[in-house]
Coordinates of C-alpha atoms in Angstrom, one line a residue:
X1 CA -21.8 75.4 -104.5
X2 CA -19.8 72.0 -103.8
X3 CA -16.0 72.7 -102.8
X4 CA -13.6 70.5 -101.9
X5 CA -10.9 70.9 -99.4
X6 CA -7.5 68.6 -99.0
X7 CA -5.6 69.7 -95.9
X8 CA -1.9 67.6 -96.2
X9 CA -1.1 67.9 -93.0
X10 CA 1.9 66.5 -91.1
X11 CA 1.2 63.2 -90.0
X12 CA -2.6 62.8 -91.5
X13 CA -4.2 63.6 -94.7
X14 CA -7.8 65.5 -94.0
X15 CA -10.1 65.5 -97.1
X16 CA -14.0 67.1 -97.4
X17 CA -16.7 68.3 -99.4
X18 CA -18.6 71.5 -98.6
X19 CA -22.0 72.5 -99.8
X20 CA -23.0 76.2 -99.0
X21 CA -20.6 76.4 -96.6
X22 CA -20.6 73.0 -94.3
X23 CA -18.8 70.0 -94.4
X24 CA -21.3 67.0 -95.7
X25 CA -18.6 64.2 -96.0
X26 CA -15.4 63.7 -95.3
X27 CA -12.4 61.3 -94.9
X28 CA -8.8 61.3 -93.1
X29 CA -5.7 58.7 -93.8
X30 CA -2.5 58.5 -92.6
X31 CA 0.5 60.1 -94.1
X32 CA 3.6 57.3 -94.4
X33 CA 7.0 58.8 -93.8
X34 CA 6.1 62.0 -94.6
X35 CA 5.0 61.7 -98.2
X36 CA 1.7 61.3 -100.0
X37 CA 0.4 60.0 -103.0
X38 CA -1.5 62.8 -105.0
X39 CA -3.2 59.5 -107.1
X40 CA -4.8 58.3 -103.8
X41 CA -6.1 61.8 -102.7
X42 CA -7.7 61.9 -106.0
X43 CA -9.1 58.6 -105.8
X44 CA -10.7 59.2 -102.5
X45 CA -12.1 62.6 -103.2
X46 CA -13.6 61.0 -106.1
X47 CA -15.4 58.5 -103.8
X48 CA -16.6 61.3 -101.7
X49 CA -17.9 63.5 -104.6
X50 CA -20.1 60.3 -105.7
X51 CA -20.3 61.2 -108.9
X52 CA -20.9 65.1 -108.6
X53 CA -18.5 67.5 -109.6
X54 CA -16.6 70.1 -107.9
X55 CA -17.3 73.9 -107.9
X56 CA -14.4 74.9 -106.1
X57 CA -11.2 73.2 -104.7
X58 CA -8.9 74.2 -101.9
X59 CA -5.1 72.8 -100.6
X60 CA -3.5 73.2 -97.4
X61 CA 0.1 71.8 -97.4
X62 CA 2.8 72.1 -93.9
X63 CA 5.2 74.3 -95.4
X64 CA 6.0 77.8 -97.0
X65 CA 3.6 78.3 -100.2
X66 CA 3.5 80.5 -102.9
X67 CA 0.1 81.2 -103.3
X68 CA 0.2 83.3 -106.7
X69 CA 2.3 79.9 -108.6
X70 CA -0.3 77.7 -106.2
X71 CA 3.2 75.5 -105.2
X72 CA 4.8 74.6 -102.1
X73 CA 7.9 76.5 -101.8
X74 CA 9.7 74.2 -98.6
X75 CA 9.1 71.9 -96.4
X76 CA 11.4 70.2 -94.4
X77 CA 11.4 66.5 -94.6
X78 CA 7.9 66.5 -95.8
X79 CA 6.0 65.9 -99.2
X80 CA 9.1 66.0 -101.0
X81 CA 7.1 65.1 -104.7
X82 CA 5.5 67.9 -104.2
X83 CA 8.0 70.5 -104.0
X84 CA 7.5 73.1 -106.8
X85 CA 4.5 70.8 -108.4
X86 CA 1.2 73.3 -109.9
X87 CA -1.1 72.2 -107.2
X88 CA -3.4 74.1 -108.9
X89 CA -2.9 72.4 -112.4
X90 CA -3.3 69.5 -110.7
X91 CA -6.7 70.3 -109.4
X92 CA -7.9 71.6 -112.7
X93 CA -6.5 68.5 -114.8
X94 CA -8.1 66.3 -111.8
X95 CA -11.1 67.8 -110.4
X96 CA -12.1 70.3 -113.8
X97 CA -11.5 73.4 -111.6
X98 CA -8.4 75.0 -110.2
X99 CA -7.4 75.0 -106.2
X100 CA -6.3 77.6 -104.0
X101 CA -3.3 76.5 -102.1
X102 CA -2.5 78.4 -98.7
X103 CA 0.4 77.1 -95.4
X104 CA -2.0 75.0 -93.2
X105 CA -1.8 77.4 -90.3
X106 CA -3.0 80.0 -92.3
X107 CA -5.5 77.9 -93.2
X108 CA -6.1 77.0 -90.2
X109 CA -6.9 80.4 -88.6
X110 CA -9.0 81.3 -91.8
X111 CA -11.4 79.1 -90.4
X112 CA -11.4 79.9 -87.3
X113 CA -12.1 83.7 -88.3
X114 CA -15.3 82.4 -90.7
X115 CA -17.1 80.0 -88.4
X116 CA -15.0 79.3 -85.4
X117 CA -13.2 80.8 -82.0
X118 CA -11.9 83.9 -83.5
X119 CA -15.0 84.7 -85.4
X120 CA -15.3 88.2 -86.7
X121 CA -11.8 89.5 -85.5
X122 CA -9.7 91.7 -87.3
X123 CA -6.6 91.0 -85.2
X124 CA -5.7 87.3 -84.2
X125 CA -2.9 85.0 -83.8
X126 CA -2.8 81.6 -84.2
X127 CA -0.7 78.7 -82.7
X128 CA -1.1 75.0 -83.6
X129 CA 0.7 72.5 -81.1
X130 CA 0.9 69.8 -82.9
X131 CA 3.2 67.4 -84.6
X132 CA 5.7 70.6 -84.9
X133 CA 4.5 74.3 -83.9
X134 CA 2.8 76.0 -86.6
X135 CA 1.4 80.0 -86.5
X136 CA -0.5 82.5 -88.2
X137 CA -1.5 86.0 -88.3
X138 CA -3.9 88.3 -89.1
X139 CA -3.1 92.0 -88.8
X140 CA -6.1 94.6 -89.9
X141 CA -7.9 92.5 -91.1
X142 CA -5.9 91.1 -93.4
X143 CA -4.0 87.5 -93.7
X144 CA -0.3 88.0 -93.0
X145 CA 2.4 86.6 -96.0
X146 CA 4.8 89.1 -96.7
X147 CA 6.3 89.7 -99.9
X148 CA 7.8 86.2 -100.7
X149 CA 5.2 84.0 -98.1
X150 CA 7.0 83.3 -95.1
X151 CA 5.5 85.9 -92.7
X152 CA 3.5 85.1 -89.6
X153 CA 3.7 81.2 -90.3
X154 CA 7.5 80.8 -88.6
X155 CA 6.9 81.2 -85.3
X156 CA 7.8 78.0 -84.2
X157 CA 11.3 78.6 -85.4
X158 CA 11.7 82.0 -83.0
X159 CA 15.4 80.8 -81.1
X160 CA 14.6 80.0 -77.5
X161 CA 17.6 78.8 -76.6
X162 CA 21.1 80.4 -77.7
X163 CA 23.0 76.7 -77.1
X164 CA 20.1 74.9 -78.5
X165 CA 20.3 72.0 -80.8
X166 CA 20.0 72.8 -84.4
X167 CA 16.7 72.0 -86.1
X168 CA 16.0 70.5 -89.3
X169 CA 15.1 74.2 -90.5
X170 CA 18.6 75.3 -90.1
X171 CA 18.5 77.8 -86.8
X172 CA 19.6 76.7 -83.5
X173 CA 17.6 76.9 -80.6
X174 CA 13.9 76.9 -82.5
X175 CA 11.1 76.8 -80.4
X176 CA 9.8 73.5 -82.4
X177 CA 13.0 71.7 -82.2
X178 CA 12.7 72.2 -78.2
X179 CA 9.4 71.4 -77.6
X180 CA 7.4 69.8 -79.9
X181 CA 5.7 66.2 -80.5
X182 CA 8.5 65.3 -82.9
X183 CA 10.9 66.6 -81.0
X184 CA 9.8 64.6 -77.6
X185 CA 10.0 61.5 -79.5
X186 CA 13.3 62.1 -80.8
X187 CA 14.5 63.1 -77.4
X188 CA 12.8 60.6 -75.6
X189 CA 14.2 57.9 -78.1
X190 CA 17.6 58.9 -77.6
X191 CA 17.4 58.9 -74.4
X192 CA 17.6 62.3 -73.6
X193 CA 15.0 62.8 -71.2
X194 CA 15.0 62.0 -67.7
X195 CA 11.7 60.2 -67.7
X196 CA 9.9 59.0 -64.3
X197 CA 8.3 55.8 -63.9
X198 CA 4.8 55.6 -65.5
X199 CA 6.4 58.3 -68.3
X200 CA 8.9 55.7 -69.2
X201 CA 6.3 52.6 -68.8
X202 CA 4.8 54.2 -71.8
X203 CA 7.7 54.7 -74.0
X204 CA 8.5 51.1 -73.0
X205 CA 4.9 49.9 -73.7
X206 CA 3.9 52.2 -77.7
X207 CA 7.7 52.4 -78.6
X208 CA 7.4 56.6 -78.3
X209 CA 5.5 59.3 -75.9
X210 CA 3.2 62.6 -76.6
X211 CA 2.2 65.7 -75.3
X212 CA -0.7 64.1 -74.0
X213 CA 1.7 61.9 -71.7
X214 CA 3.2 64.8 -70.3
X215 CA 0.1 66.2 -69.1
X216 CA -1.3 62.6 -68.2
X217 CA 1.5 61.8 -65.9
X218 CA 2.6 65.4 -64.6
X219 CA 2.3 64.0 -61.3
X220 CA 6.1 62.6 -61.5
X221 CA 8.1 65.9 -61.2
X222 CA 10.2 64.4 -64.5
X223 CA 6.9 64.7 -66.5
X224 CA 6.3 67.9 -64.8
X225 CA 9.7 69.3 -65.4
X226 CA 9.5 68.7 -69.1
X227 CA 6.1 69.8 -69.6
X228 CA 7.0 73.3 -67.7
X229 CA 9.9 73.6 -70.3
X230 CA 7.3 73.1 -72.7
X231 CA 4.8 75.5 -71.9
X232 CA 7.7 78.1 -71.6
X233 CA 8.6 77.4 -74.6
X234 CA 5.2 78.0 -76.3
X235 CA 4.7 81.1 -74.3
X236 CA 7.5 82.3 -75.4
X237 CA 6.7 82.2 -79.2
X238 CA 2.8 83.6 -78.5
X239 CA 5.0 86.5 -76.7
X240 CA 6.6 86.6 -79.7
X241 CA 3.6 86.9 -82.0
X242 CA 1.7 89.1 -80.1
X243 CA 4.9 91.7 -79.3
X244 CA 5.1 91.6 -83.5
X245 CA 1.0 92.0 -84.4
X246 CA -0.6 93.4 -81.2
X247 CA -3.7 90.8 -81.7
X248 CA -6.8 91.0 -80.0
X249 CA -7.4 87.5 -79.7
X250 CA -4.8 84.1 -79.5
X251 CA -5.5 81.0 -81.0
X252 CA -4.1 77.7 -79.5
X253 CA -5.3 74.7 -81.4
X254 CA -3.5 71.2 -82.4
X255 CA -3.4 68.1 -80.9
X256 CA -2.0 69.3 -77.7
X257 CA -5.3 70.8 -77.2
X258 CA -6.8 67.5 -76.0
X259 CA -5.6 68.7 -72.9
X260 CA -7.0 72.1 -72.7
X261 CA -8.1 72.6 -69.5
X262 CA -4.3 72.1 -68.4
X263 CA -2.7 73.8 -71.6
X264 CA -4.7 77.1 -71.7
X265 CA -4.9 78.6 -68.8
X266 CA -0.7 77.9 -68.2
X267 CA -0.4 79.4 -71.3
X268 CA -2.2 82.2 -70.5
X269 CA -0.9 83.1 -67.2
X270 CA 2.7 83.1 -68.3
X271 CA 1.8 85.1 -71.7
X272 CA 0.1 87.6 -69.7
X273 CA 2.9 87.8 -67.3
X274 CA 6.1 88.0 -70.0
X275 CA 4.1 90.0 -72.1
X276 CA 5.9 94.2 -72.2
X277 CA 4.6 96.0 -69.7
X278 CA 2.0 97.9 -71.5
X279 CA 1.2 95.6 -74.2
X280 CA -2.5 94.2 -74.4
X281 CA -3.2 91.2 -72.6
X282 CA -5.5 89.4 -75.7
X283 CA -8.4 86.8 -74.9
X284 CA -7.1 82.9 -75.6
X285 CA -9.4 80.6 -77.2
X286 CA -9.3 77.4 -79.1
X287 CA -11.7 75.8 -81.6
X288 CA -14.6 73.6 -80.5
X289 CA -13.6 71.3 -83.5
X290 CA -10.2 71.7 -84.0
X291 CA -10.1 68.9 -86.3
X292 CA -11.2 70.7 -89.0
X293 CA -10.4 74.1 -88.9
X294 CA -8.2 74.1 -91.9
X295 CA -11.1 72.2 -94.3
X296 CA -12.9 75.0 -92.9
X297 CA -11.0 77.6 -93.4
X298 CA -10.3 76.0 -97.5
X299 CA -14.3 75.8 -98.2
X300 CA -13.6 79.7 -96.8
X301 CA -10.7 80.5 -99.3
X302 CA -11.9 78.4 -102.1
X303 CA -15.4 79.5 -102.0
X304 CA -14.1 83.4 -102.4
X305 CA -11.7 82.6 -105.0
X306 CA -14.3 81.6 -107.4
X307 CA -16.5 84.2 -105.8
X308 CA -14.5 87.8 -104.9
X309 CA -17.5 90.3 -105.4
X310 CA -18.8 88.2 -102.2
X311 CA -19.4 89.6 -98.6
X312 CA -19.1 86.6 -96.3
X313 CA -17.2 86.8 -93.1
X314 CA -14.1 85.9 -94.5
X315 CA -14.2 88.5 -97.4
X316 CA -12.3 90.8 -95.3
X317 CA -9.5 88.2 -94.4
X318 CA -9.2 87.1 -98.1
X319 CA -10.3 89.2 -100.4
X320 CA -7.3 91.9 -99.7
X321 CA -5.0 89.3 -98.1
X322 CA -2.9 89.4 -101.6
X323 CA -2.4 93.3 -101.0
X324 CA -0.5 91.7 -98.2
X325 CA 2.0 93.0 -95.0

């Protein structure tokens, strides 16, 4: 079986093509100002397909999804054209087959549970530090989505600070709007940041700073300042998760993740430590290929959409994630 899987992420668009379950080629371009061309997706999955045709076809987008109409619902300053657009109609009209369509965390931690560092579990969180801070759950087995498809997938919007600015999502005080990549840039643009020497030789040098700065030059107590105000950020919205779904395991994947060895083990240690008193202290992992957890995780969904009677890893994530929490 041949699938195809488009994840339209937040800064980059990730295409591939499956066969029995593993990626054989695949392609990534940049997404300009937020938006994307559905014409040029097409066109390159086209060149990737060579001339076959597709058995199966799953979409990840950044935003809150409704998987039953296959449409994204919202997202904020992001793919505005495709806004209440049949993803799935688009699919079948371009590819001959219809798509799934699933929130890009979710996705994300699909394949993490098929193939990847949560393999197998029946209750996991994930948390993707990346351009913004995207999560996920899944609670018995099942994919968390709630009646109208915002569960699990908001974490990054848990308030973490009462006087906080107000984020493009409409809270004040979100967890993203306080420490994310986006929101570094826009501080460190503004000049909101006290930046140390080789922090600010940077900004001066690419025109805008990362995560990966942080951690790069946490030497200088600036950098180290703001990357502690990070991490107890983050924390905070893995305490979150895990006070709401009691996982076994923790997912921390995203770009951020480049820096593991630094990331993880802070993150741990202060999750472990804020976490209620008798709560579970849950194993933290992140993928070996981050990169392409969500194609995974769409070969995963697509592949048992067209198939439900199967019994492959994922069948117990998917197949009665509709009956969802």
């Amino acid at each position: 079986m041949r699938t195809v899987a488009i994840d339209l992420g937040g800064t980059a668009v990730k295409l591939g093509v499956f066969e029995h379950g593993r990626v054989v080629v695949a392609d990534e371009f940049t997404a300009v100002d937020g938006g994307i061309g559905l014409d040029e997706v097409g066109g390159r999955i086209d060149r990737l397909l060579d001339g076959e045709h597709a058995d199966a076809v799953g979409i990840a987008v950044p935003g809150i999804v409704d998987p039953e109409a296959s449409r994204l619902i919202a997202a904020h300053g992001k793919y505005a054209e495709l806004h209440d657009l049949d993803l799935s109609a688009w699919s079948r009209t371009r590819f001959g087959c219809p798509a799934v369509v699933e929130n890009d965390a979710r996705a994300a931690l699909i394949g993490e549970l098929a193939d990847g560092s949560a393999r197998g579990e029946q209750d996991a969180v994930l948390i993707v530090l990346g351009t913004g801070i995207g999560t996920a759950a899944i609670l018995d087995g099942r994919i968390v989505r709630g009646r109208h498809g915002h569960a699990g997938i908001l974490g990054g919007h848990v308030t973490v600070d009462l006087d906080g600015p107000r984020c493009p999502c409409g809270n004040l005080g979100c967890a993203e709007a306080l420490a994310s990549t986006w929101a570094l840039a826009t501080d460190a643009a503004a000049g909101d940041l006290a930046l140390g020497a080789a922090l600010a030789a940077r900004l001066a040098e690419t025109g805008t700073i990362g995560i990966r700065d942080l951690v790069e030059t946490r030497r200088e107590p600036e950098s180290a300042a703001i990357l502690d105000r990070y991490l107890r950020a983050w924390a905070a919205v893995i305490v979150t998760q895990c006070h709401a779904f009691d996982p076994e395991v923790v997912v921390v994947t995203g770009g951020v993740m480049r820096a593991a060895d630094v990331i993880l083990p802070a993150l741990r240690e202060r999750v472990h430590a804020d976490l209620w008193s008798s709560s579970f202290r849950p194993t933290f992992v992140t993928p070996d290929d981050p990169a392409t957890s969500v194609l995974r995780g769409l070969a995963a969904l697509a592949a048992h959409d067209l198939d439900p009677a199967s019994t492959s890893t994922t069948d117990r994530t998917t197949k009665d994630g509709h009956d969802d929490r």
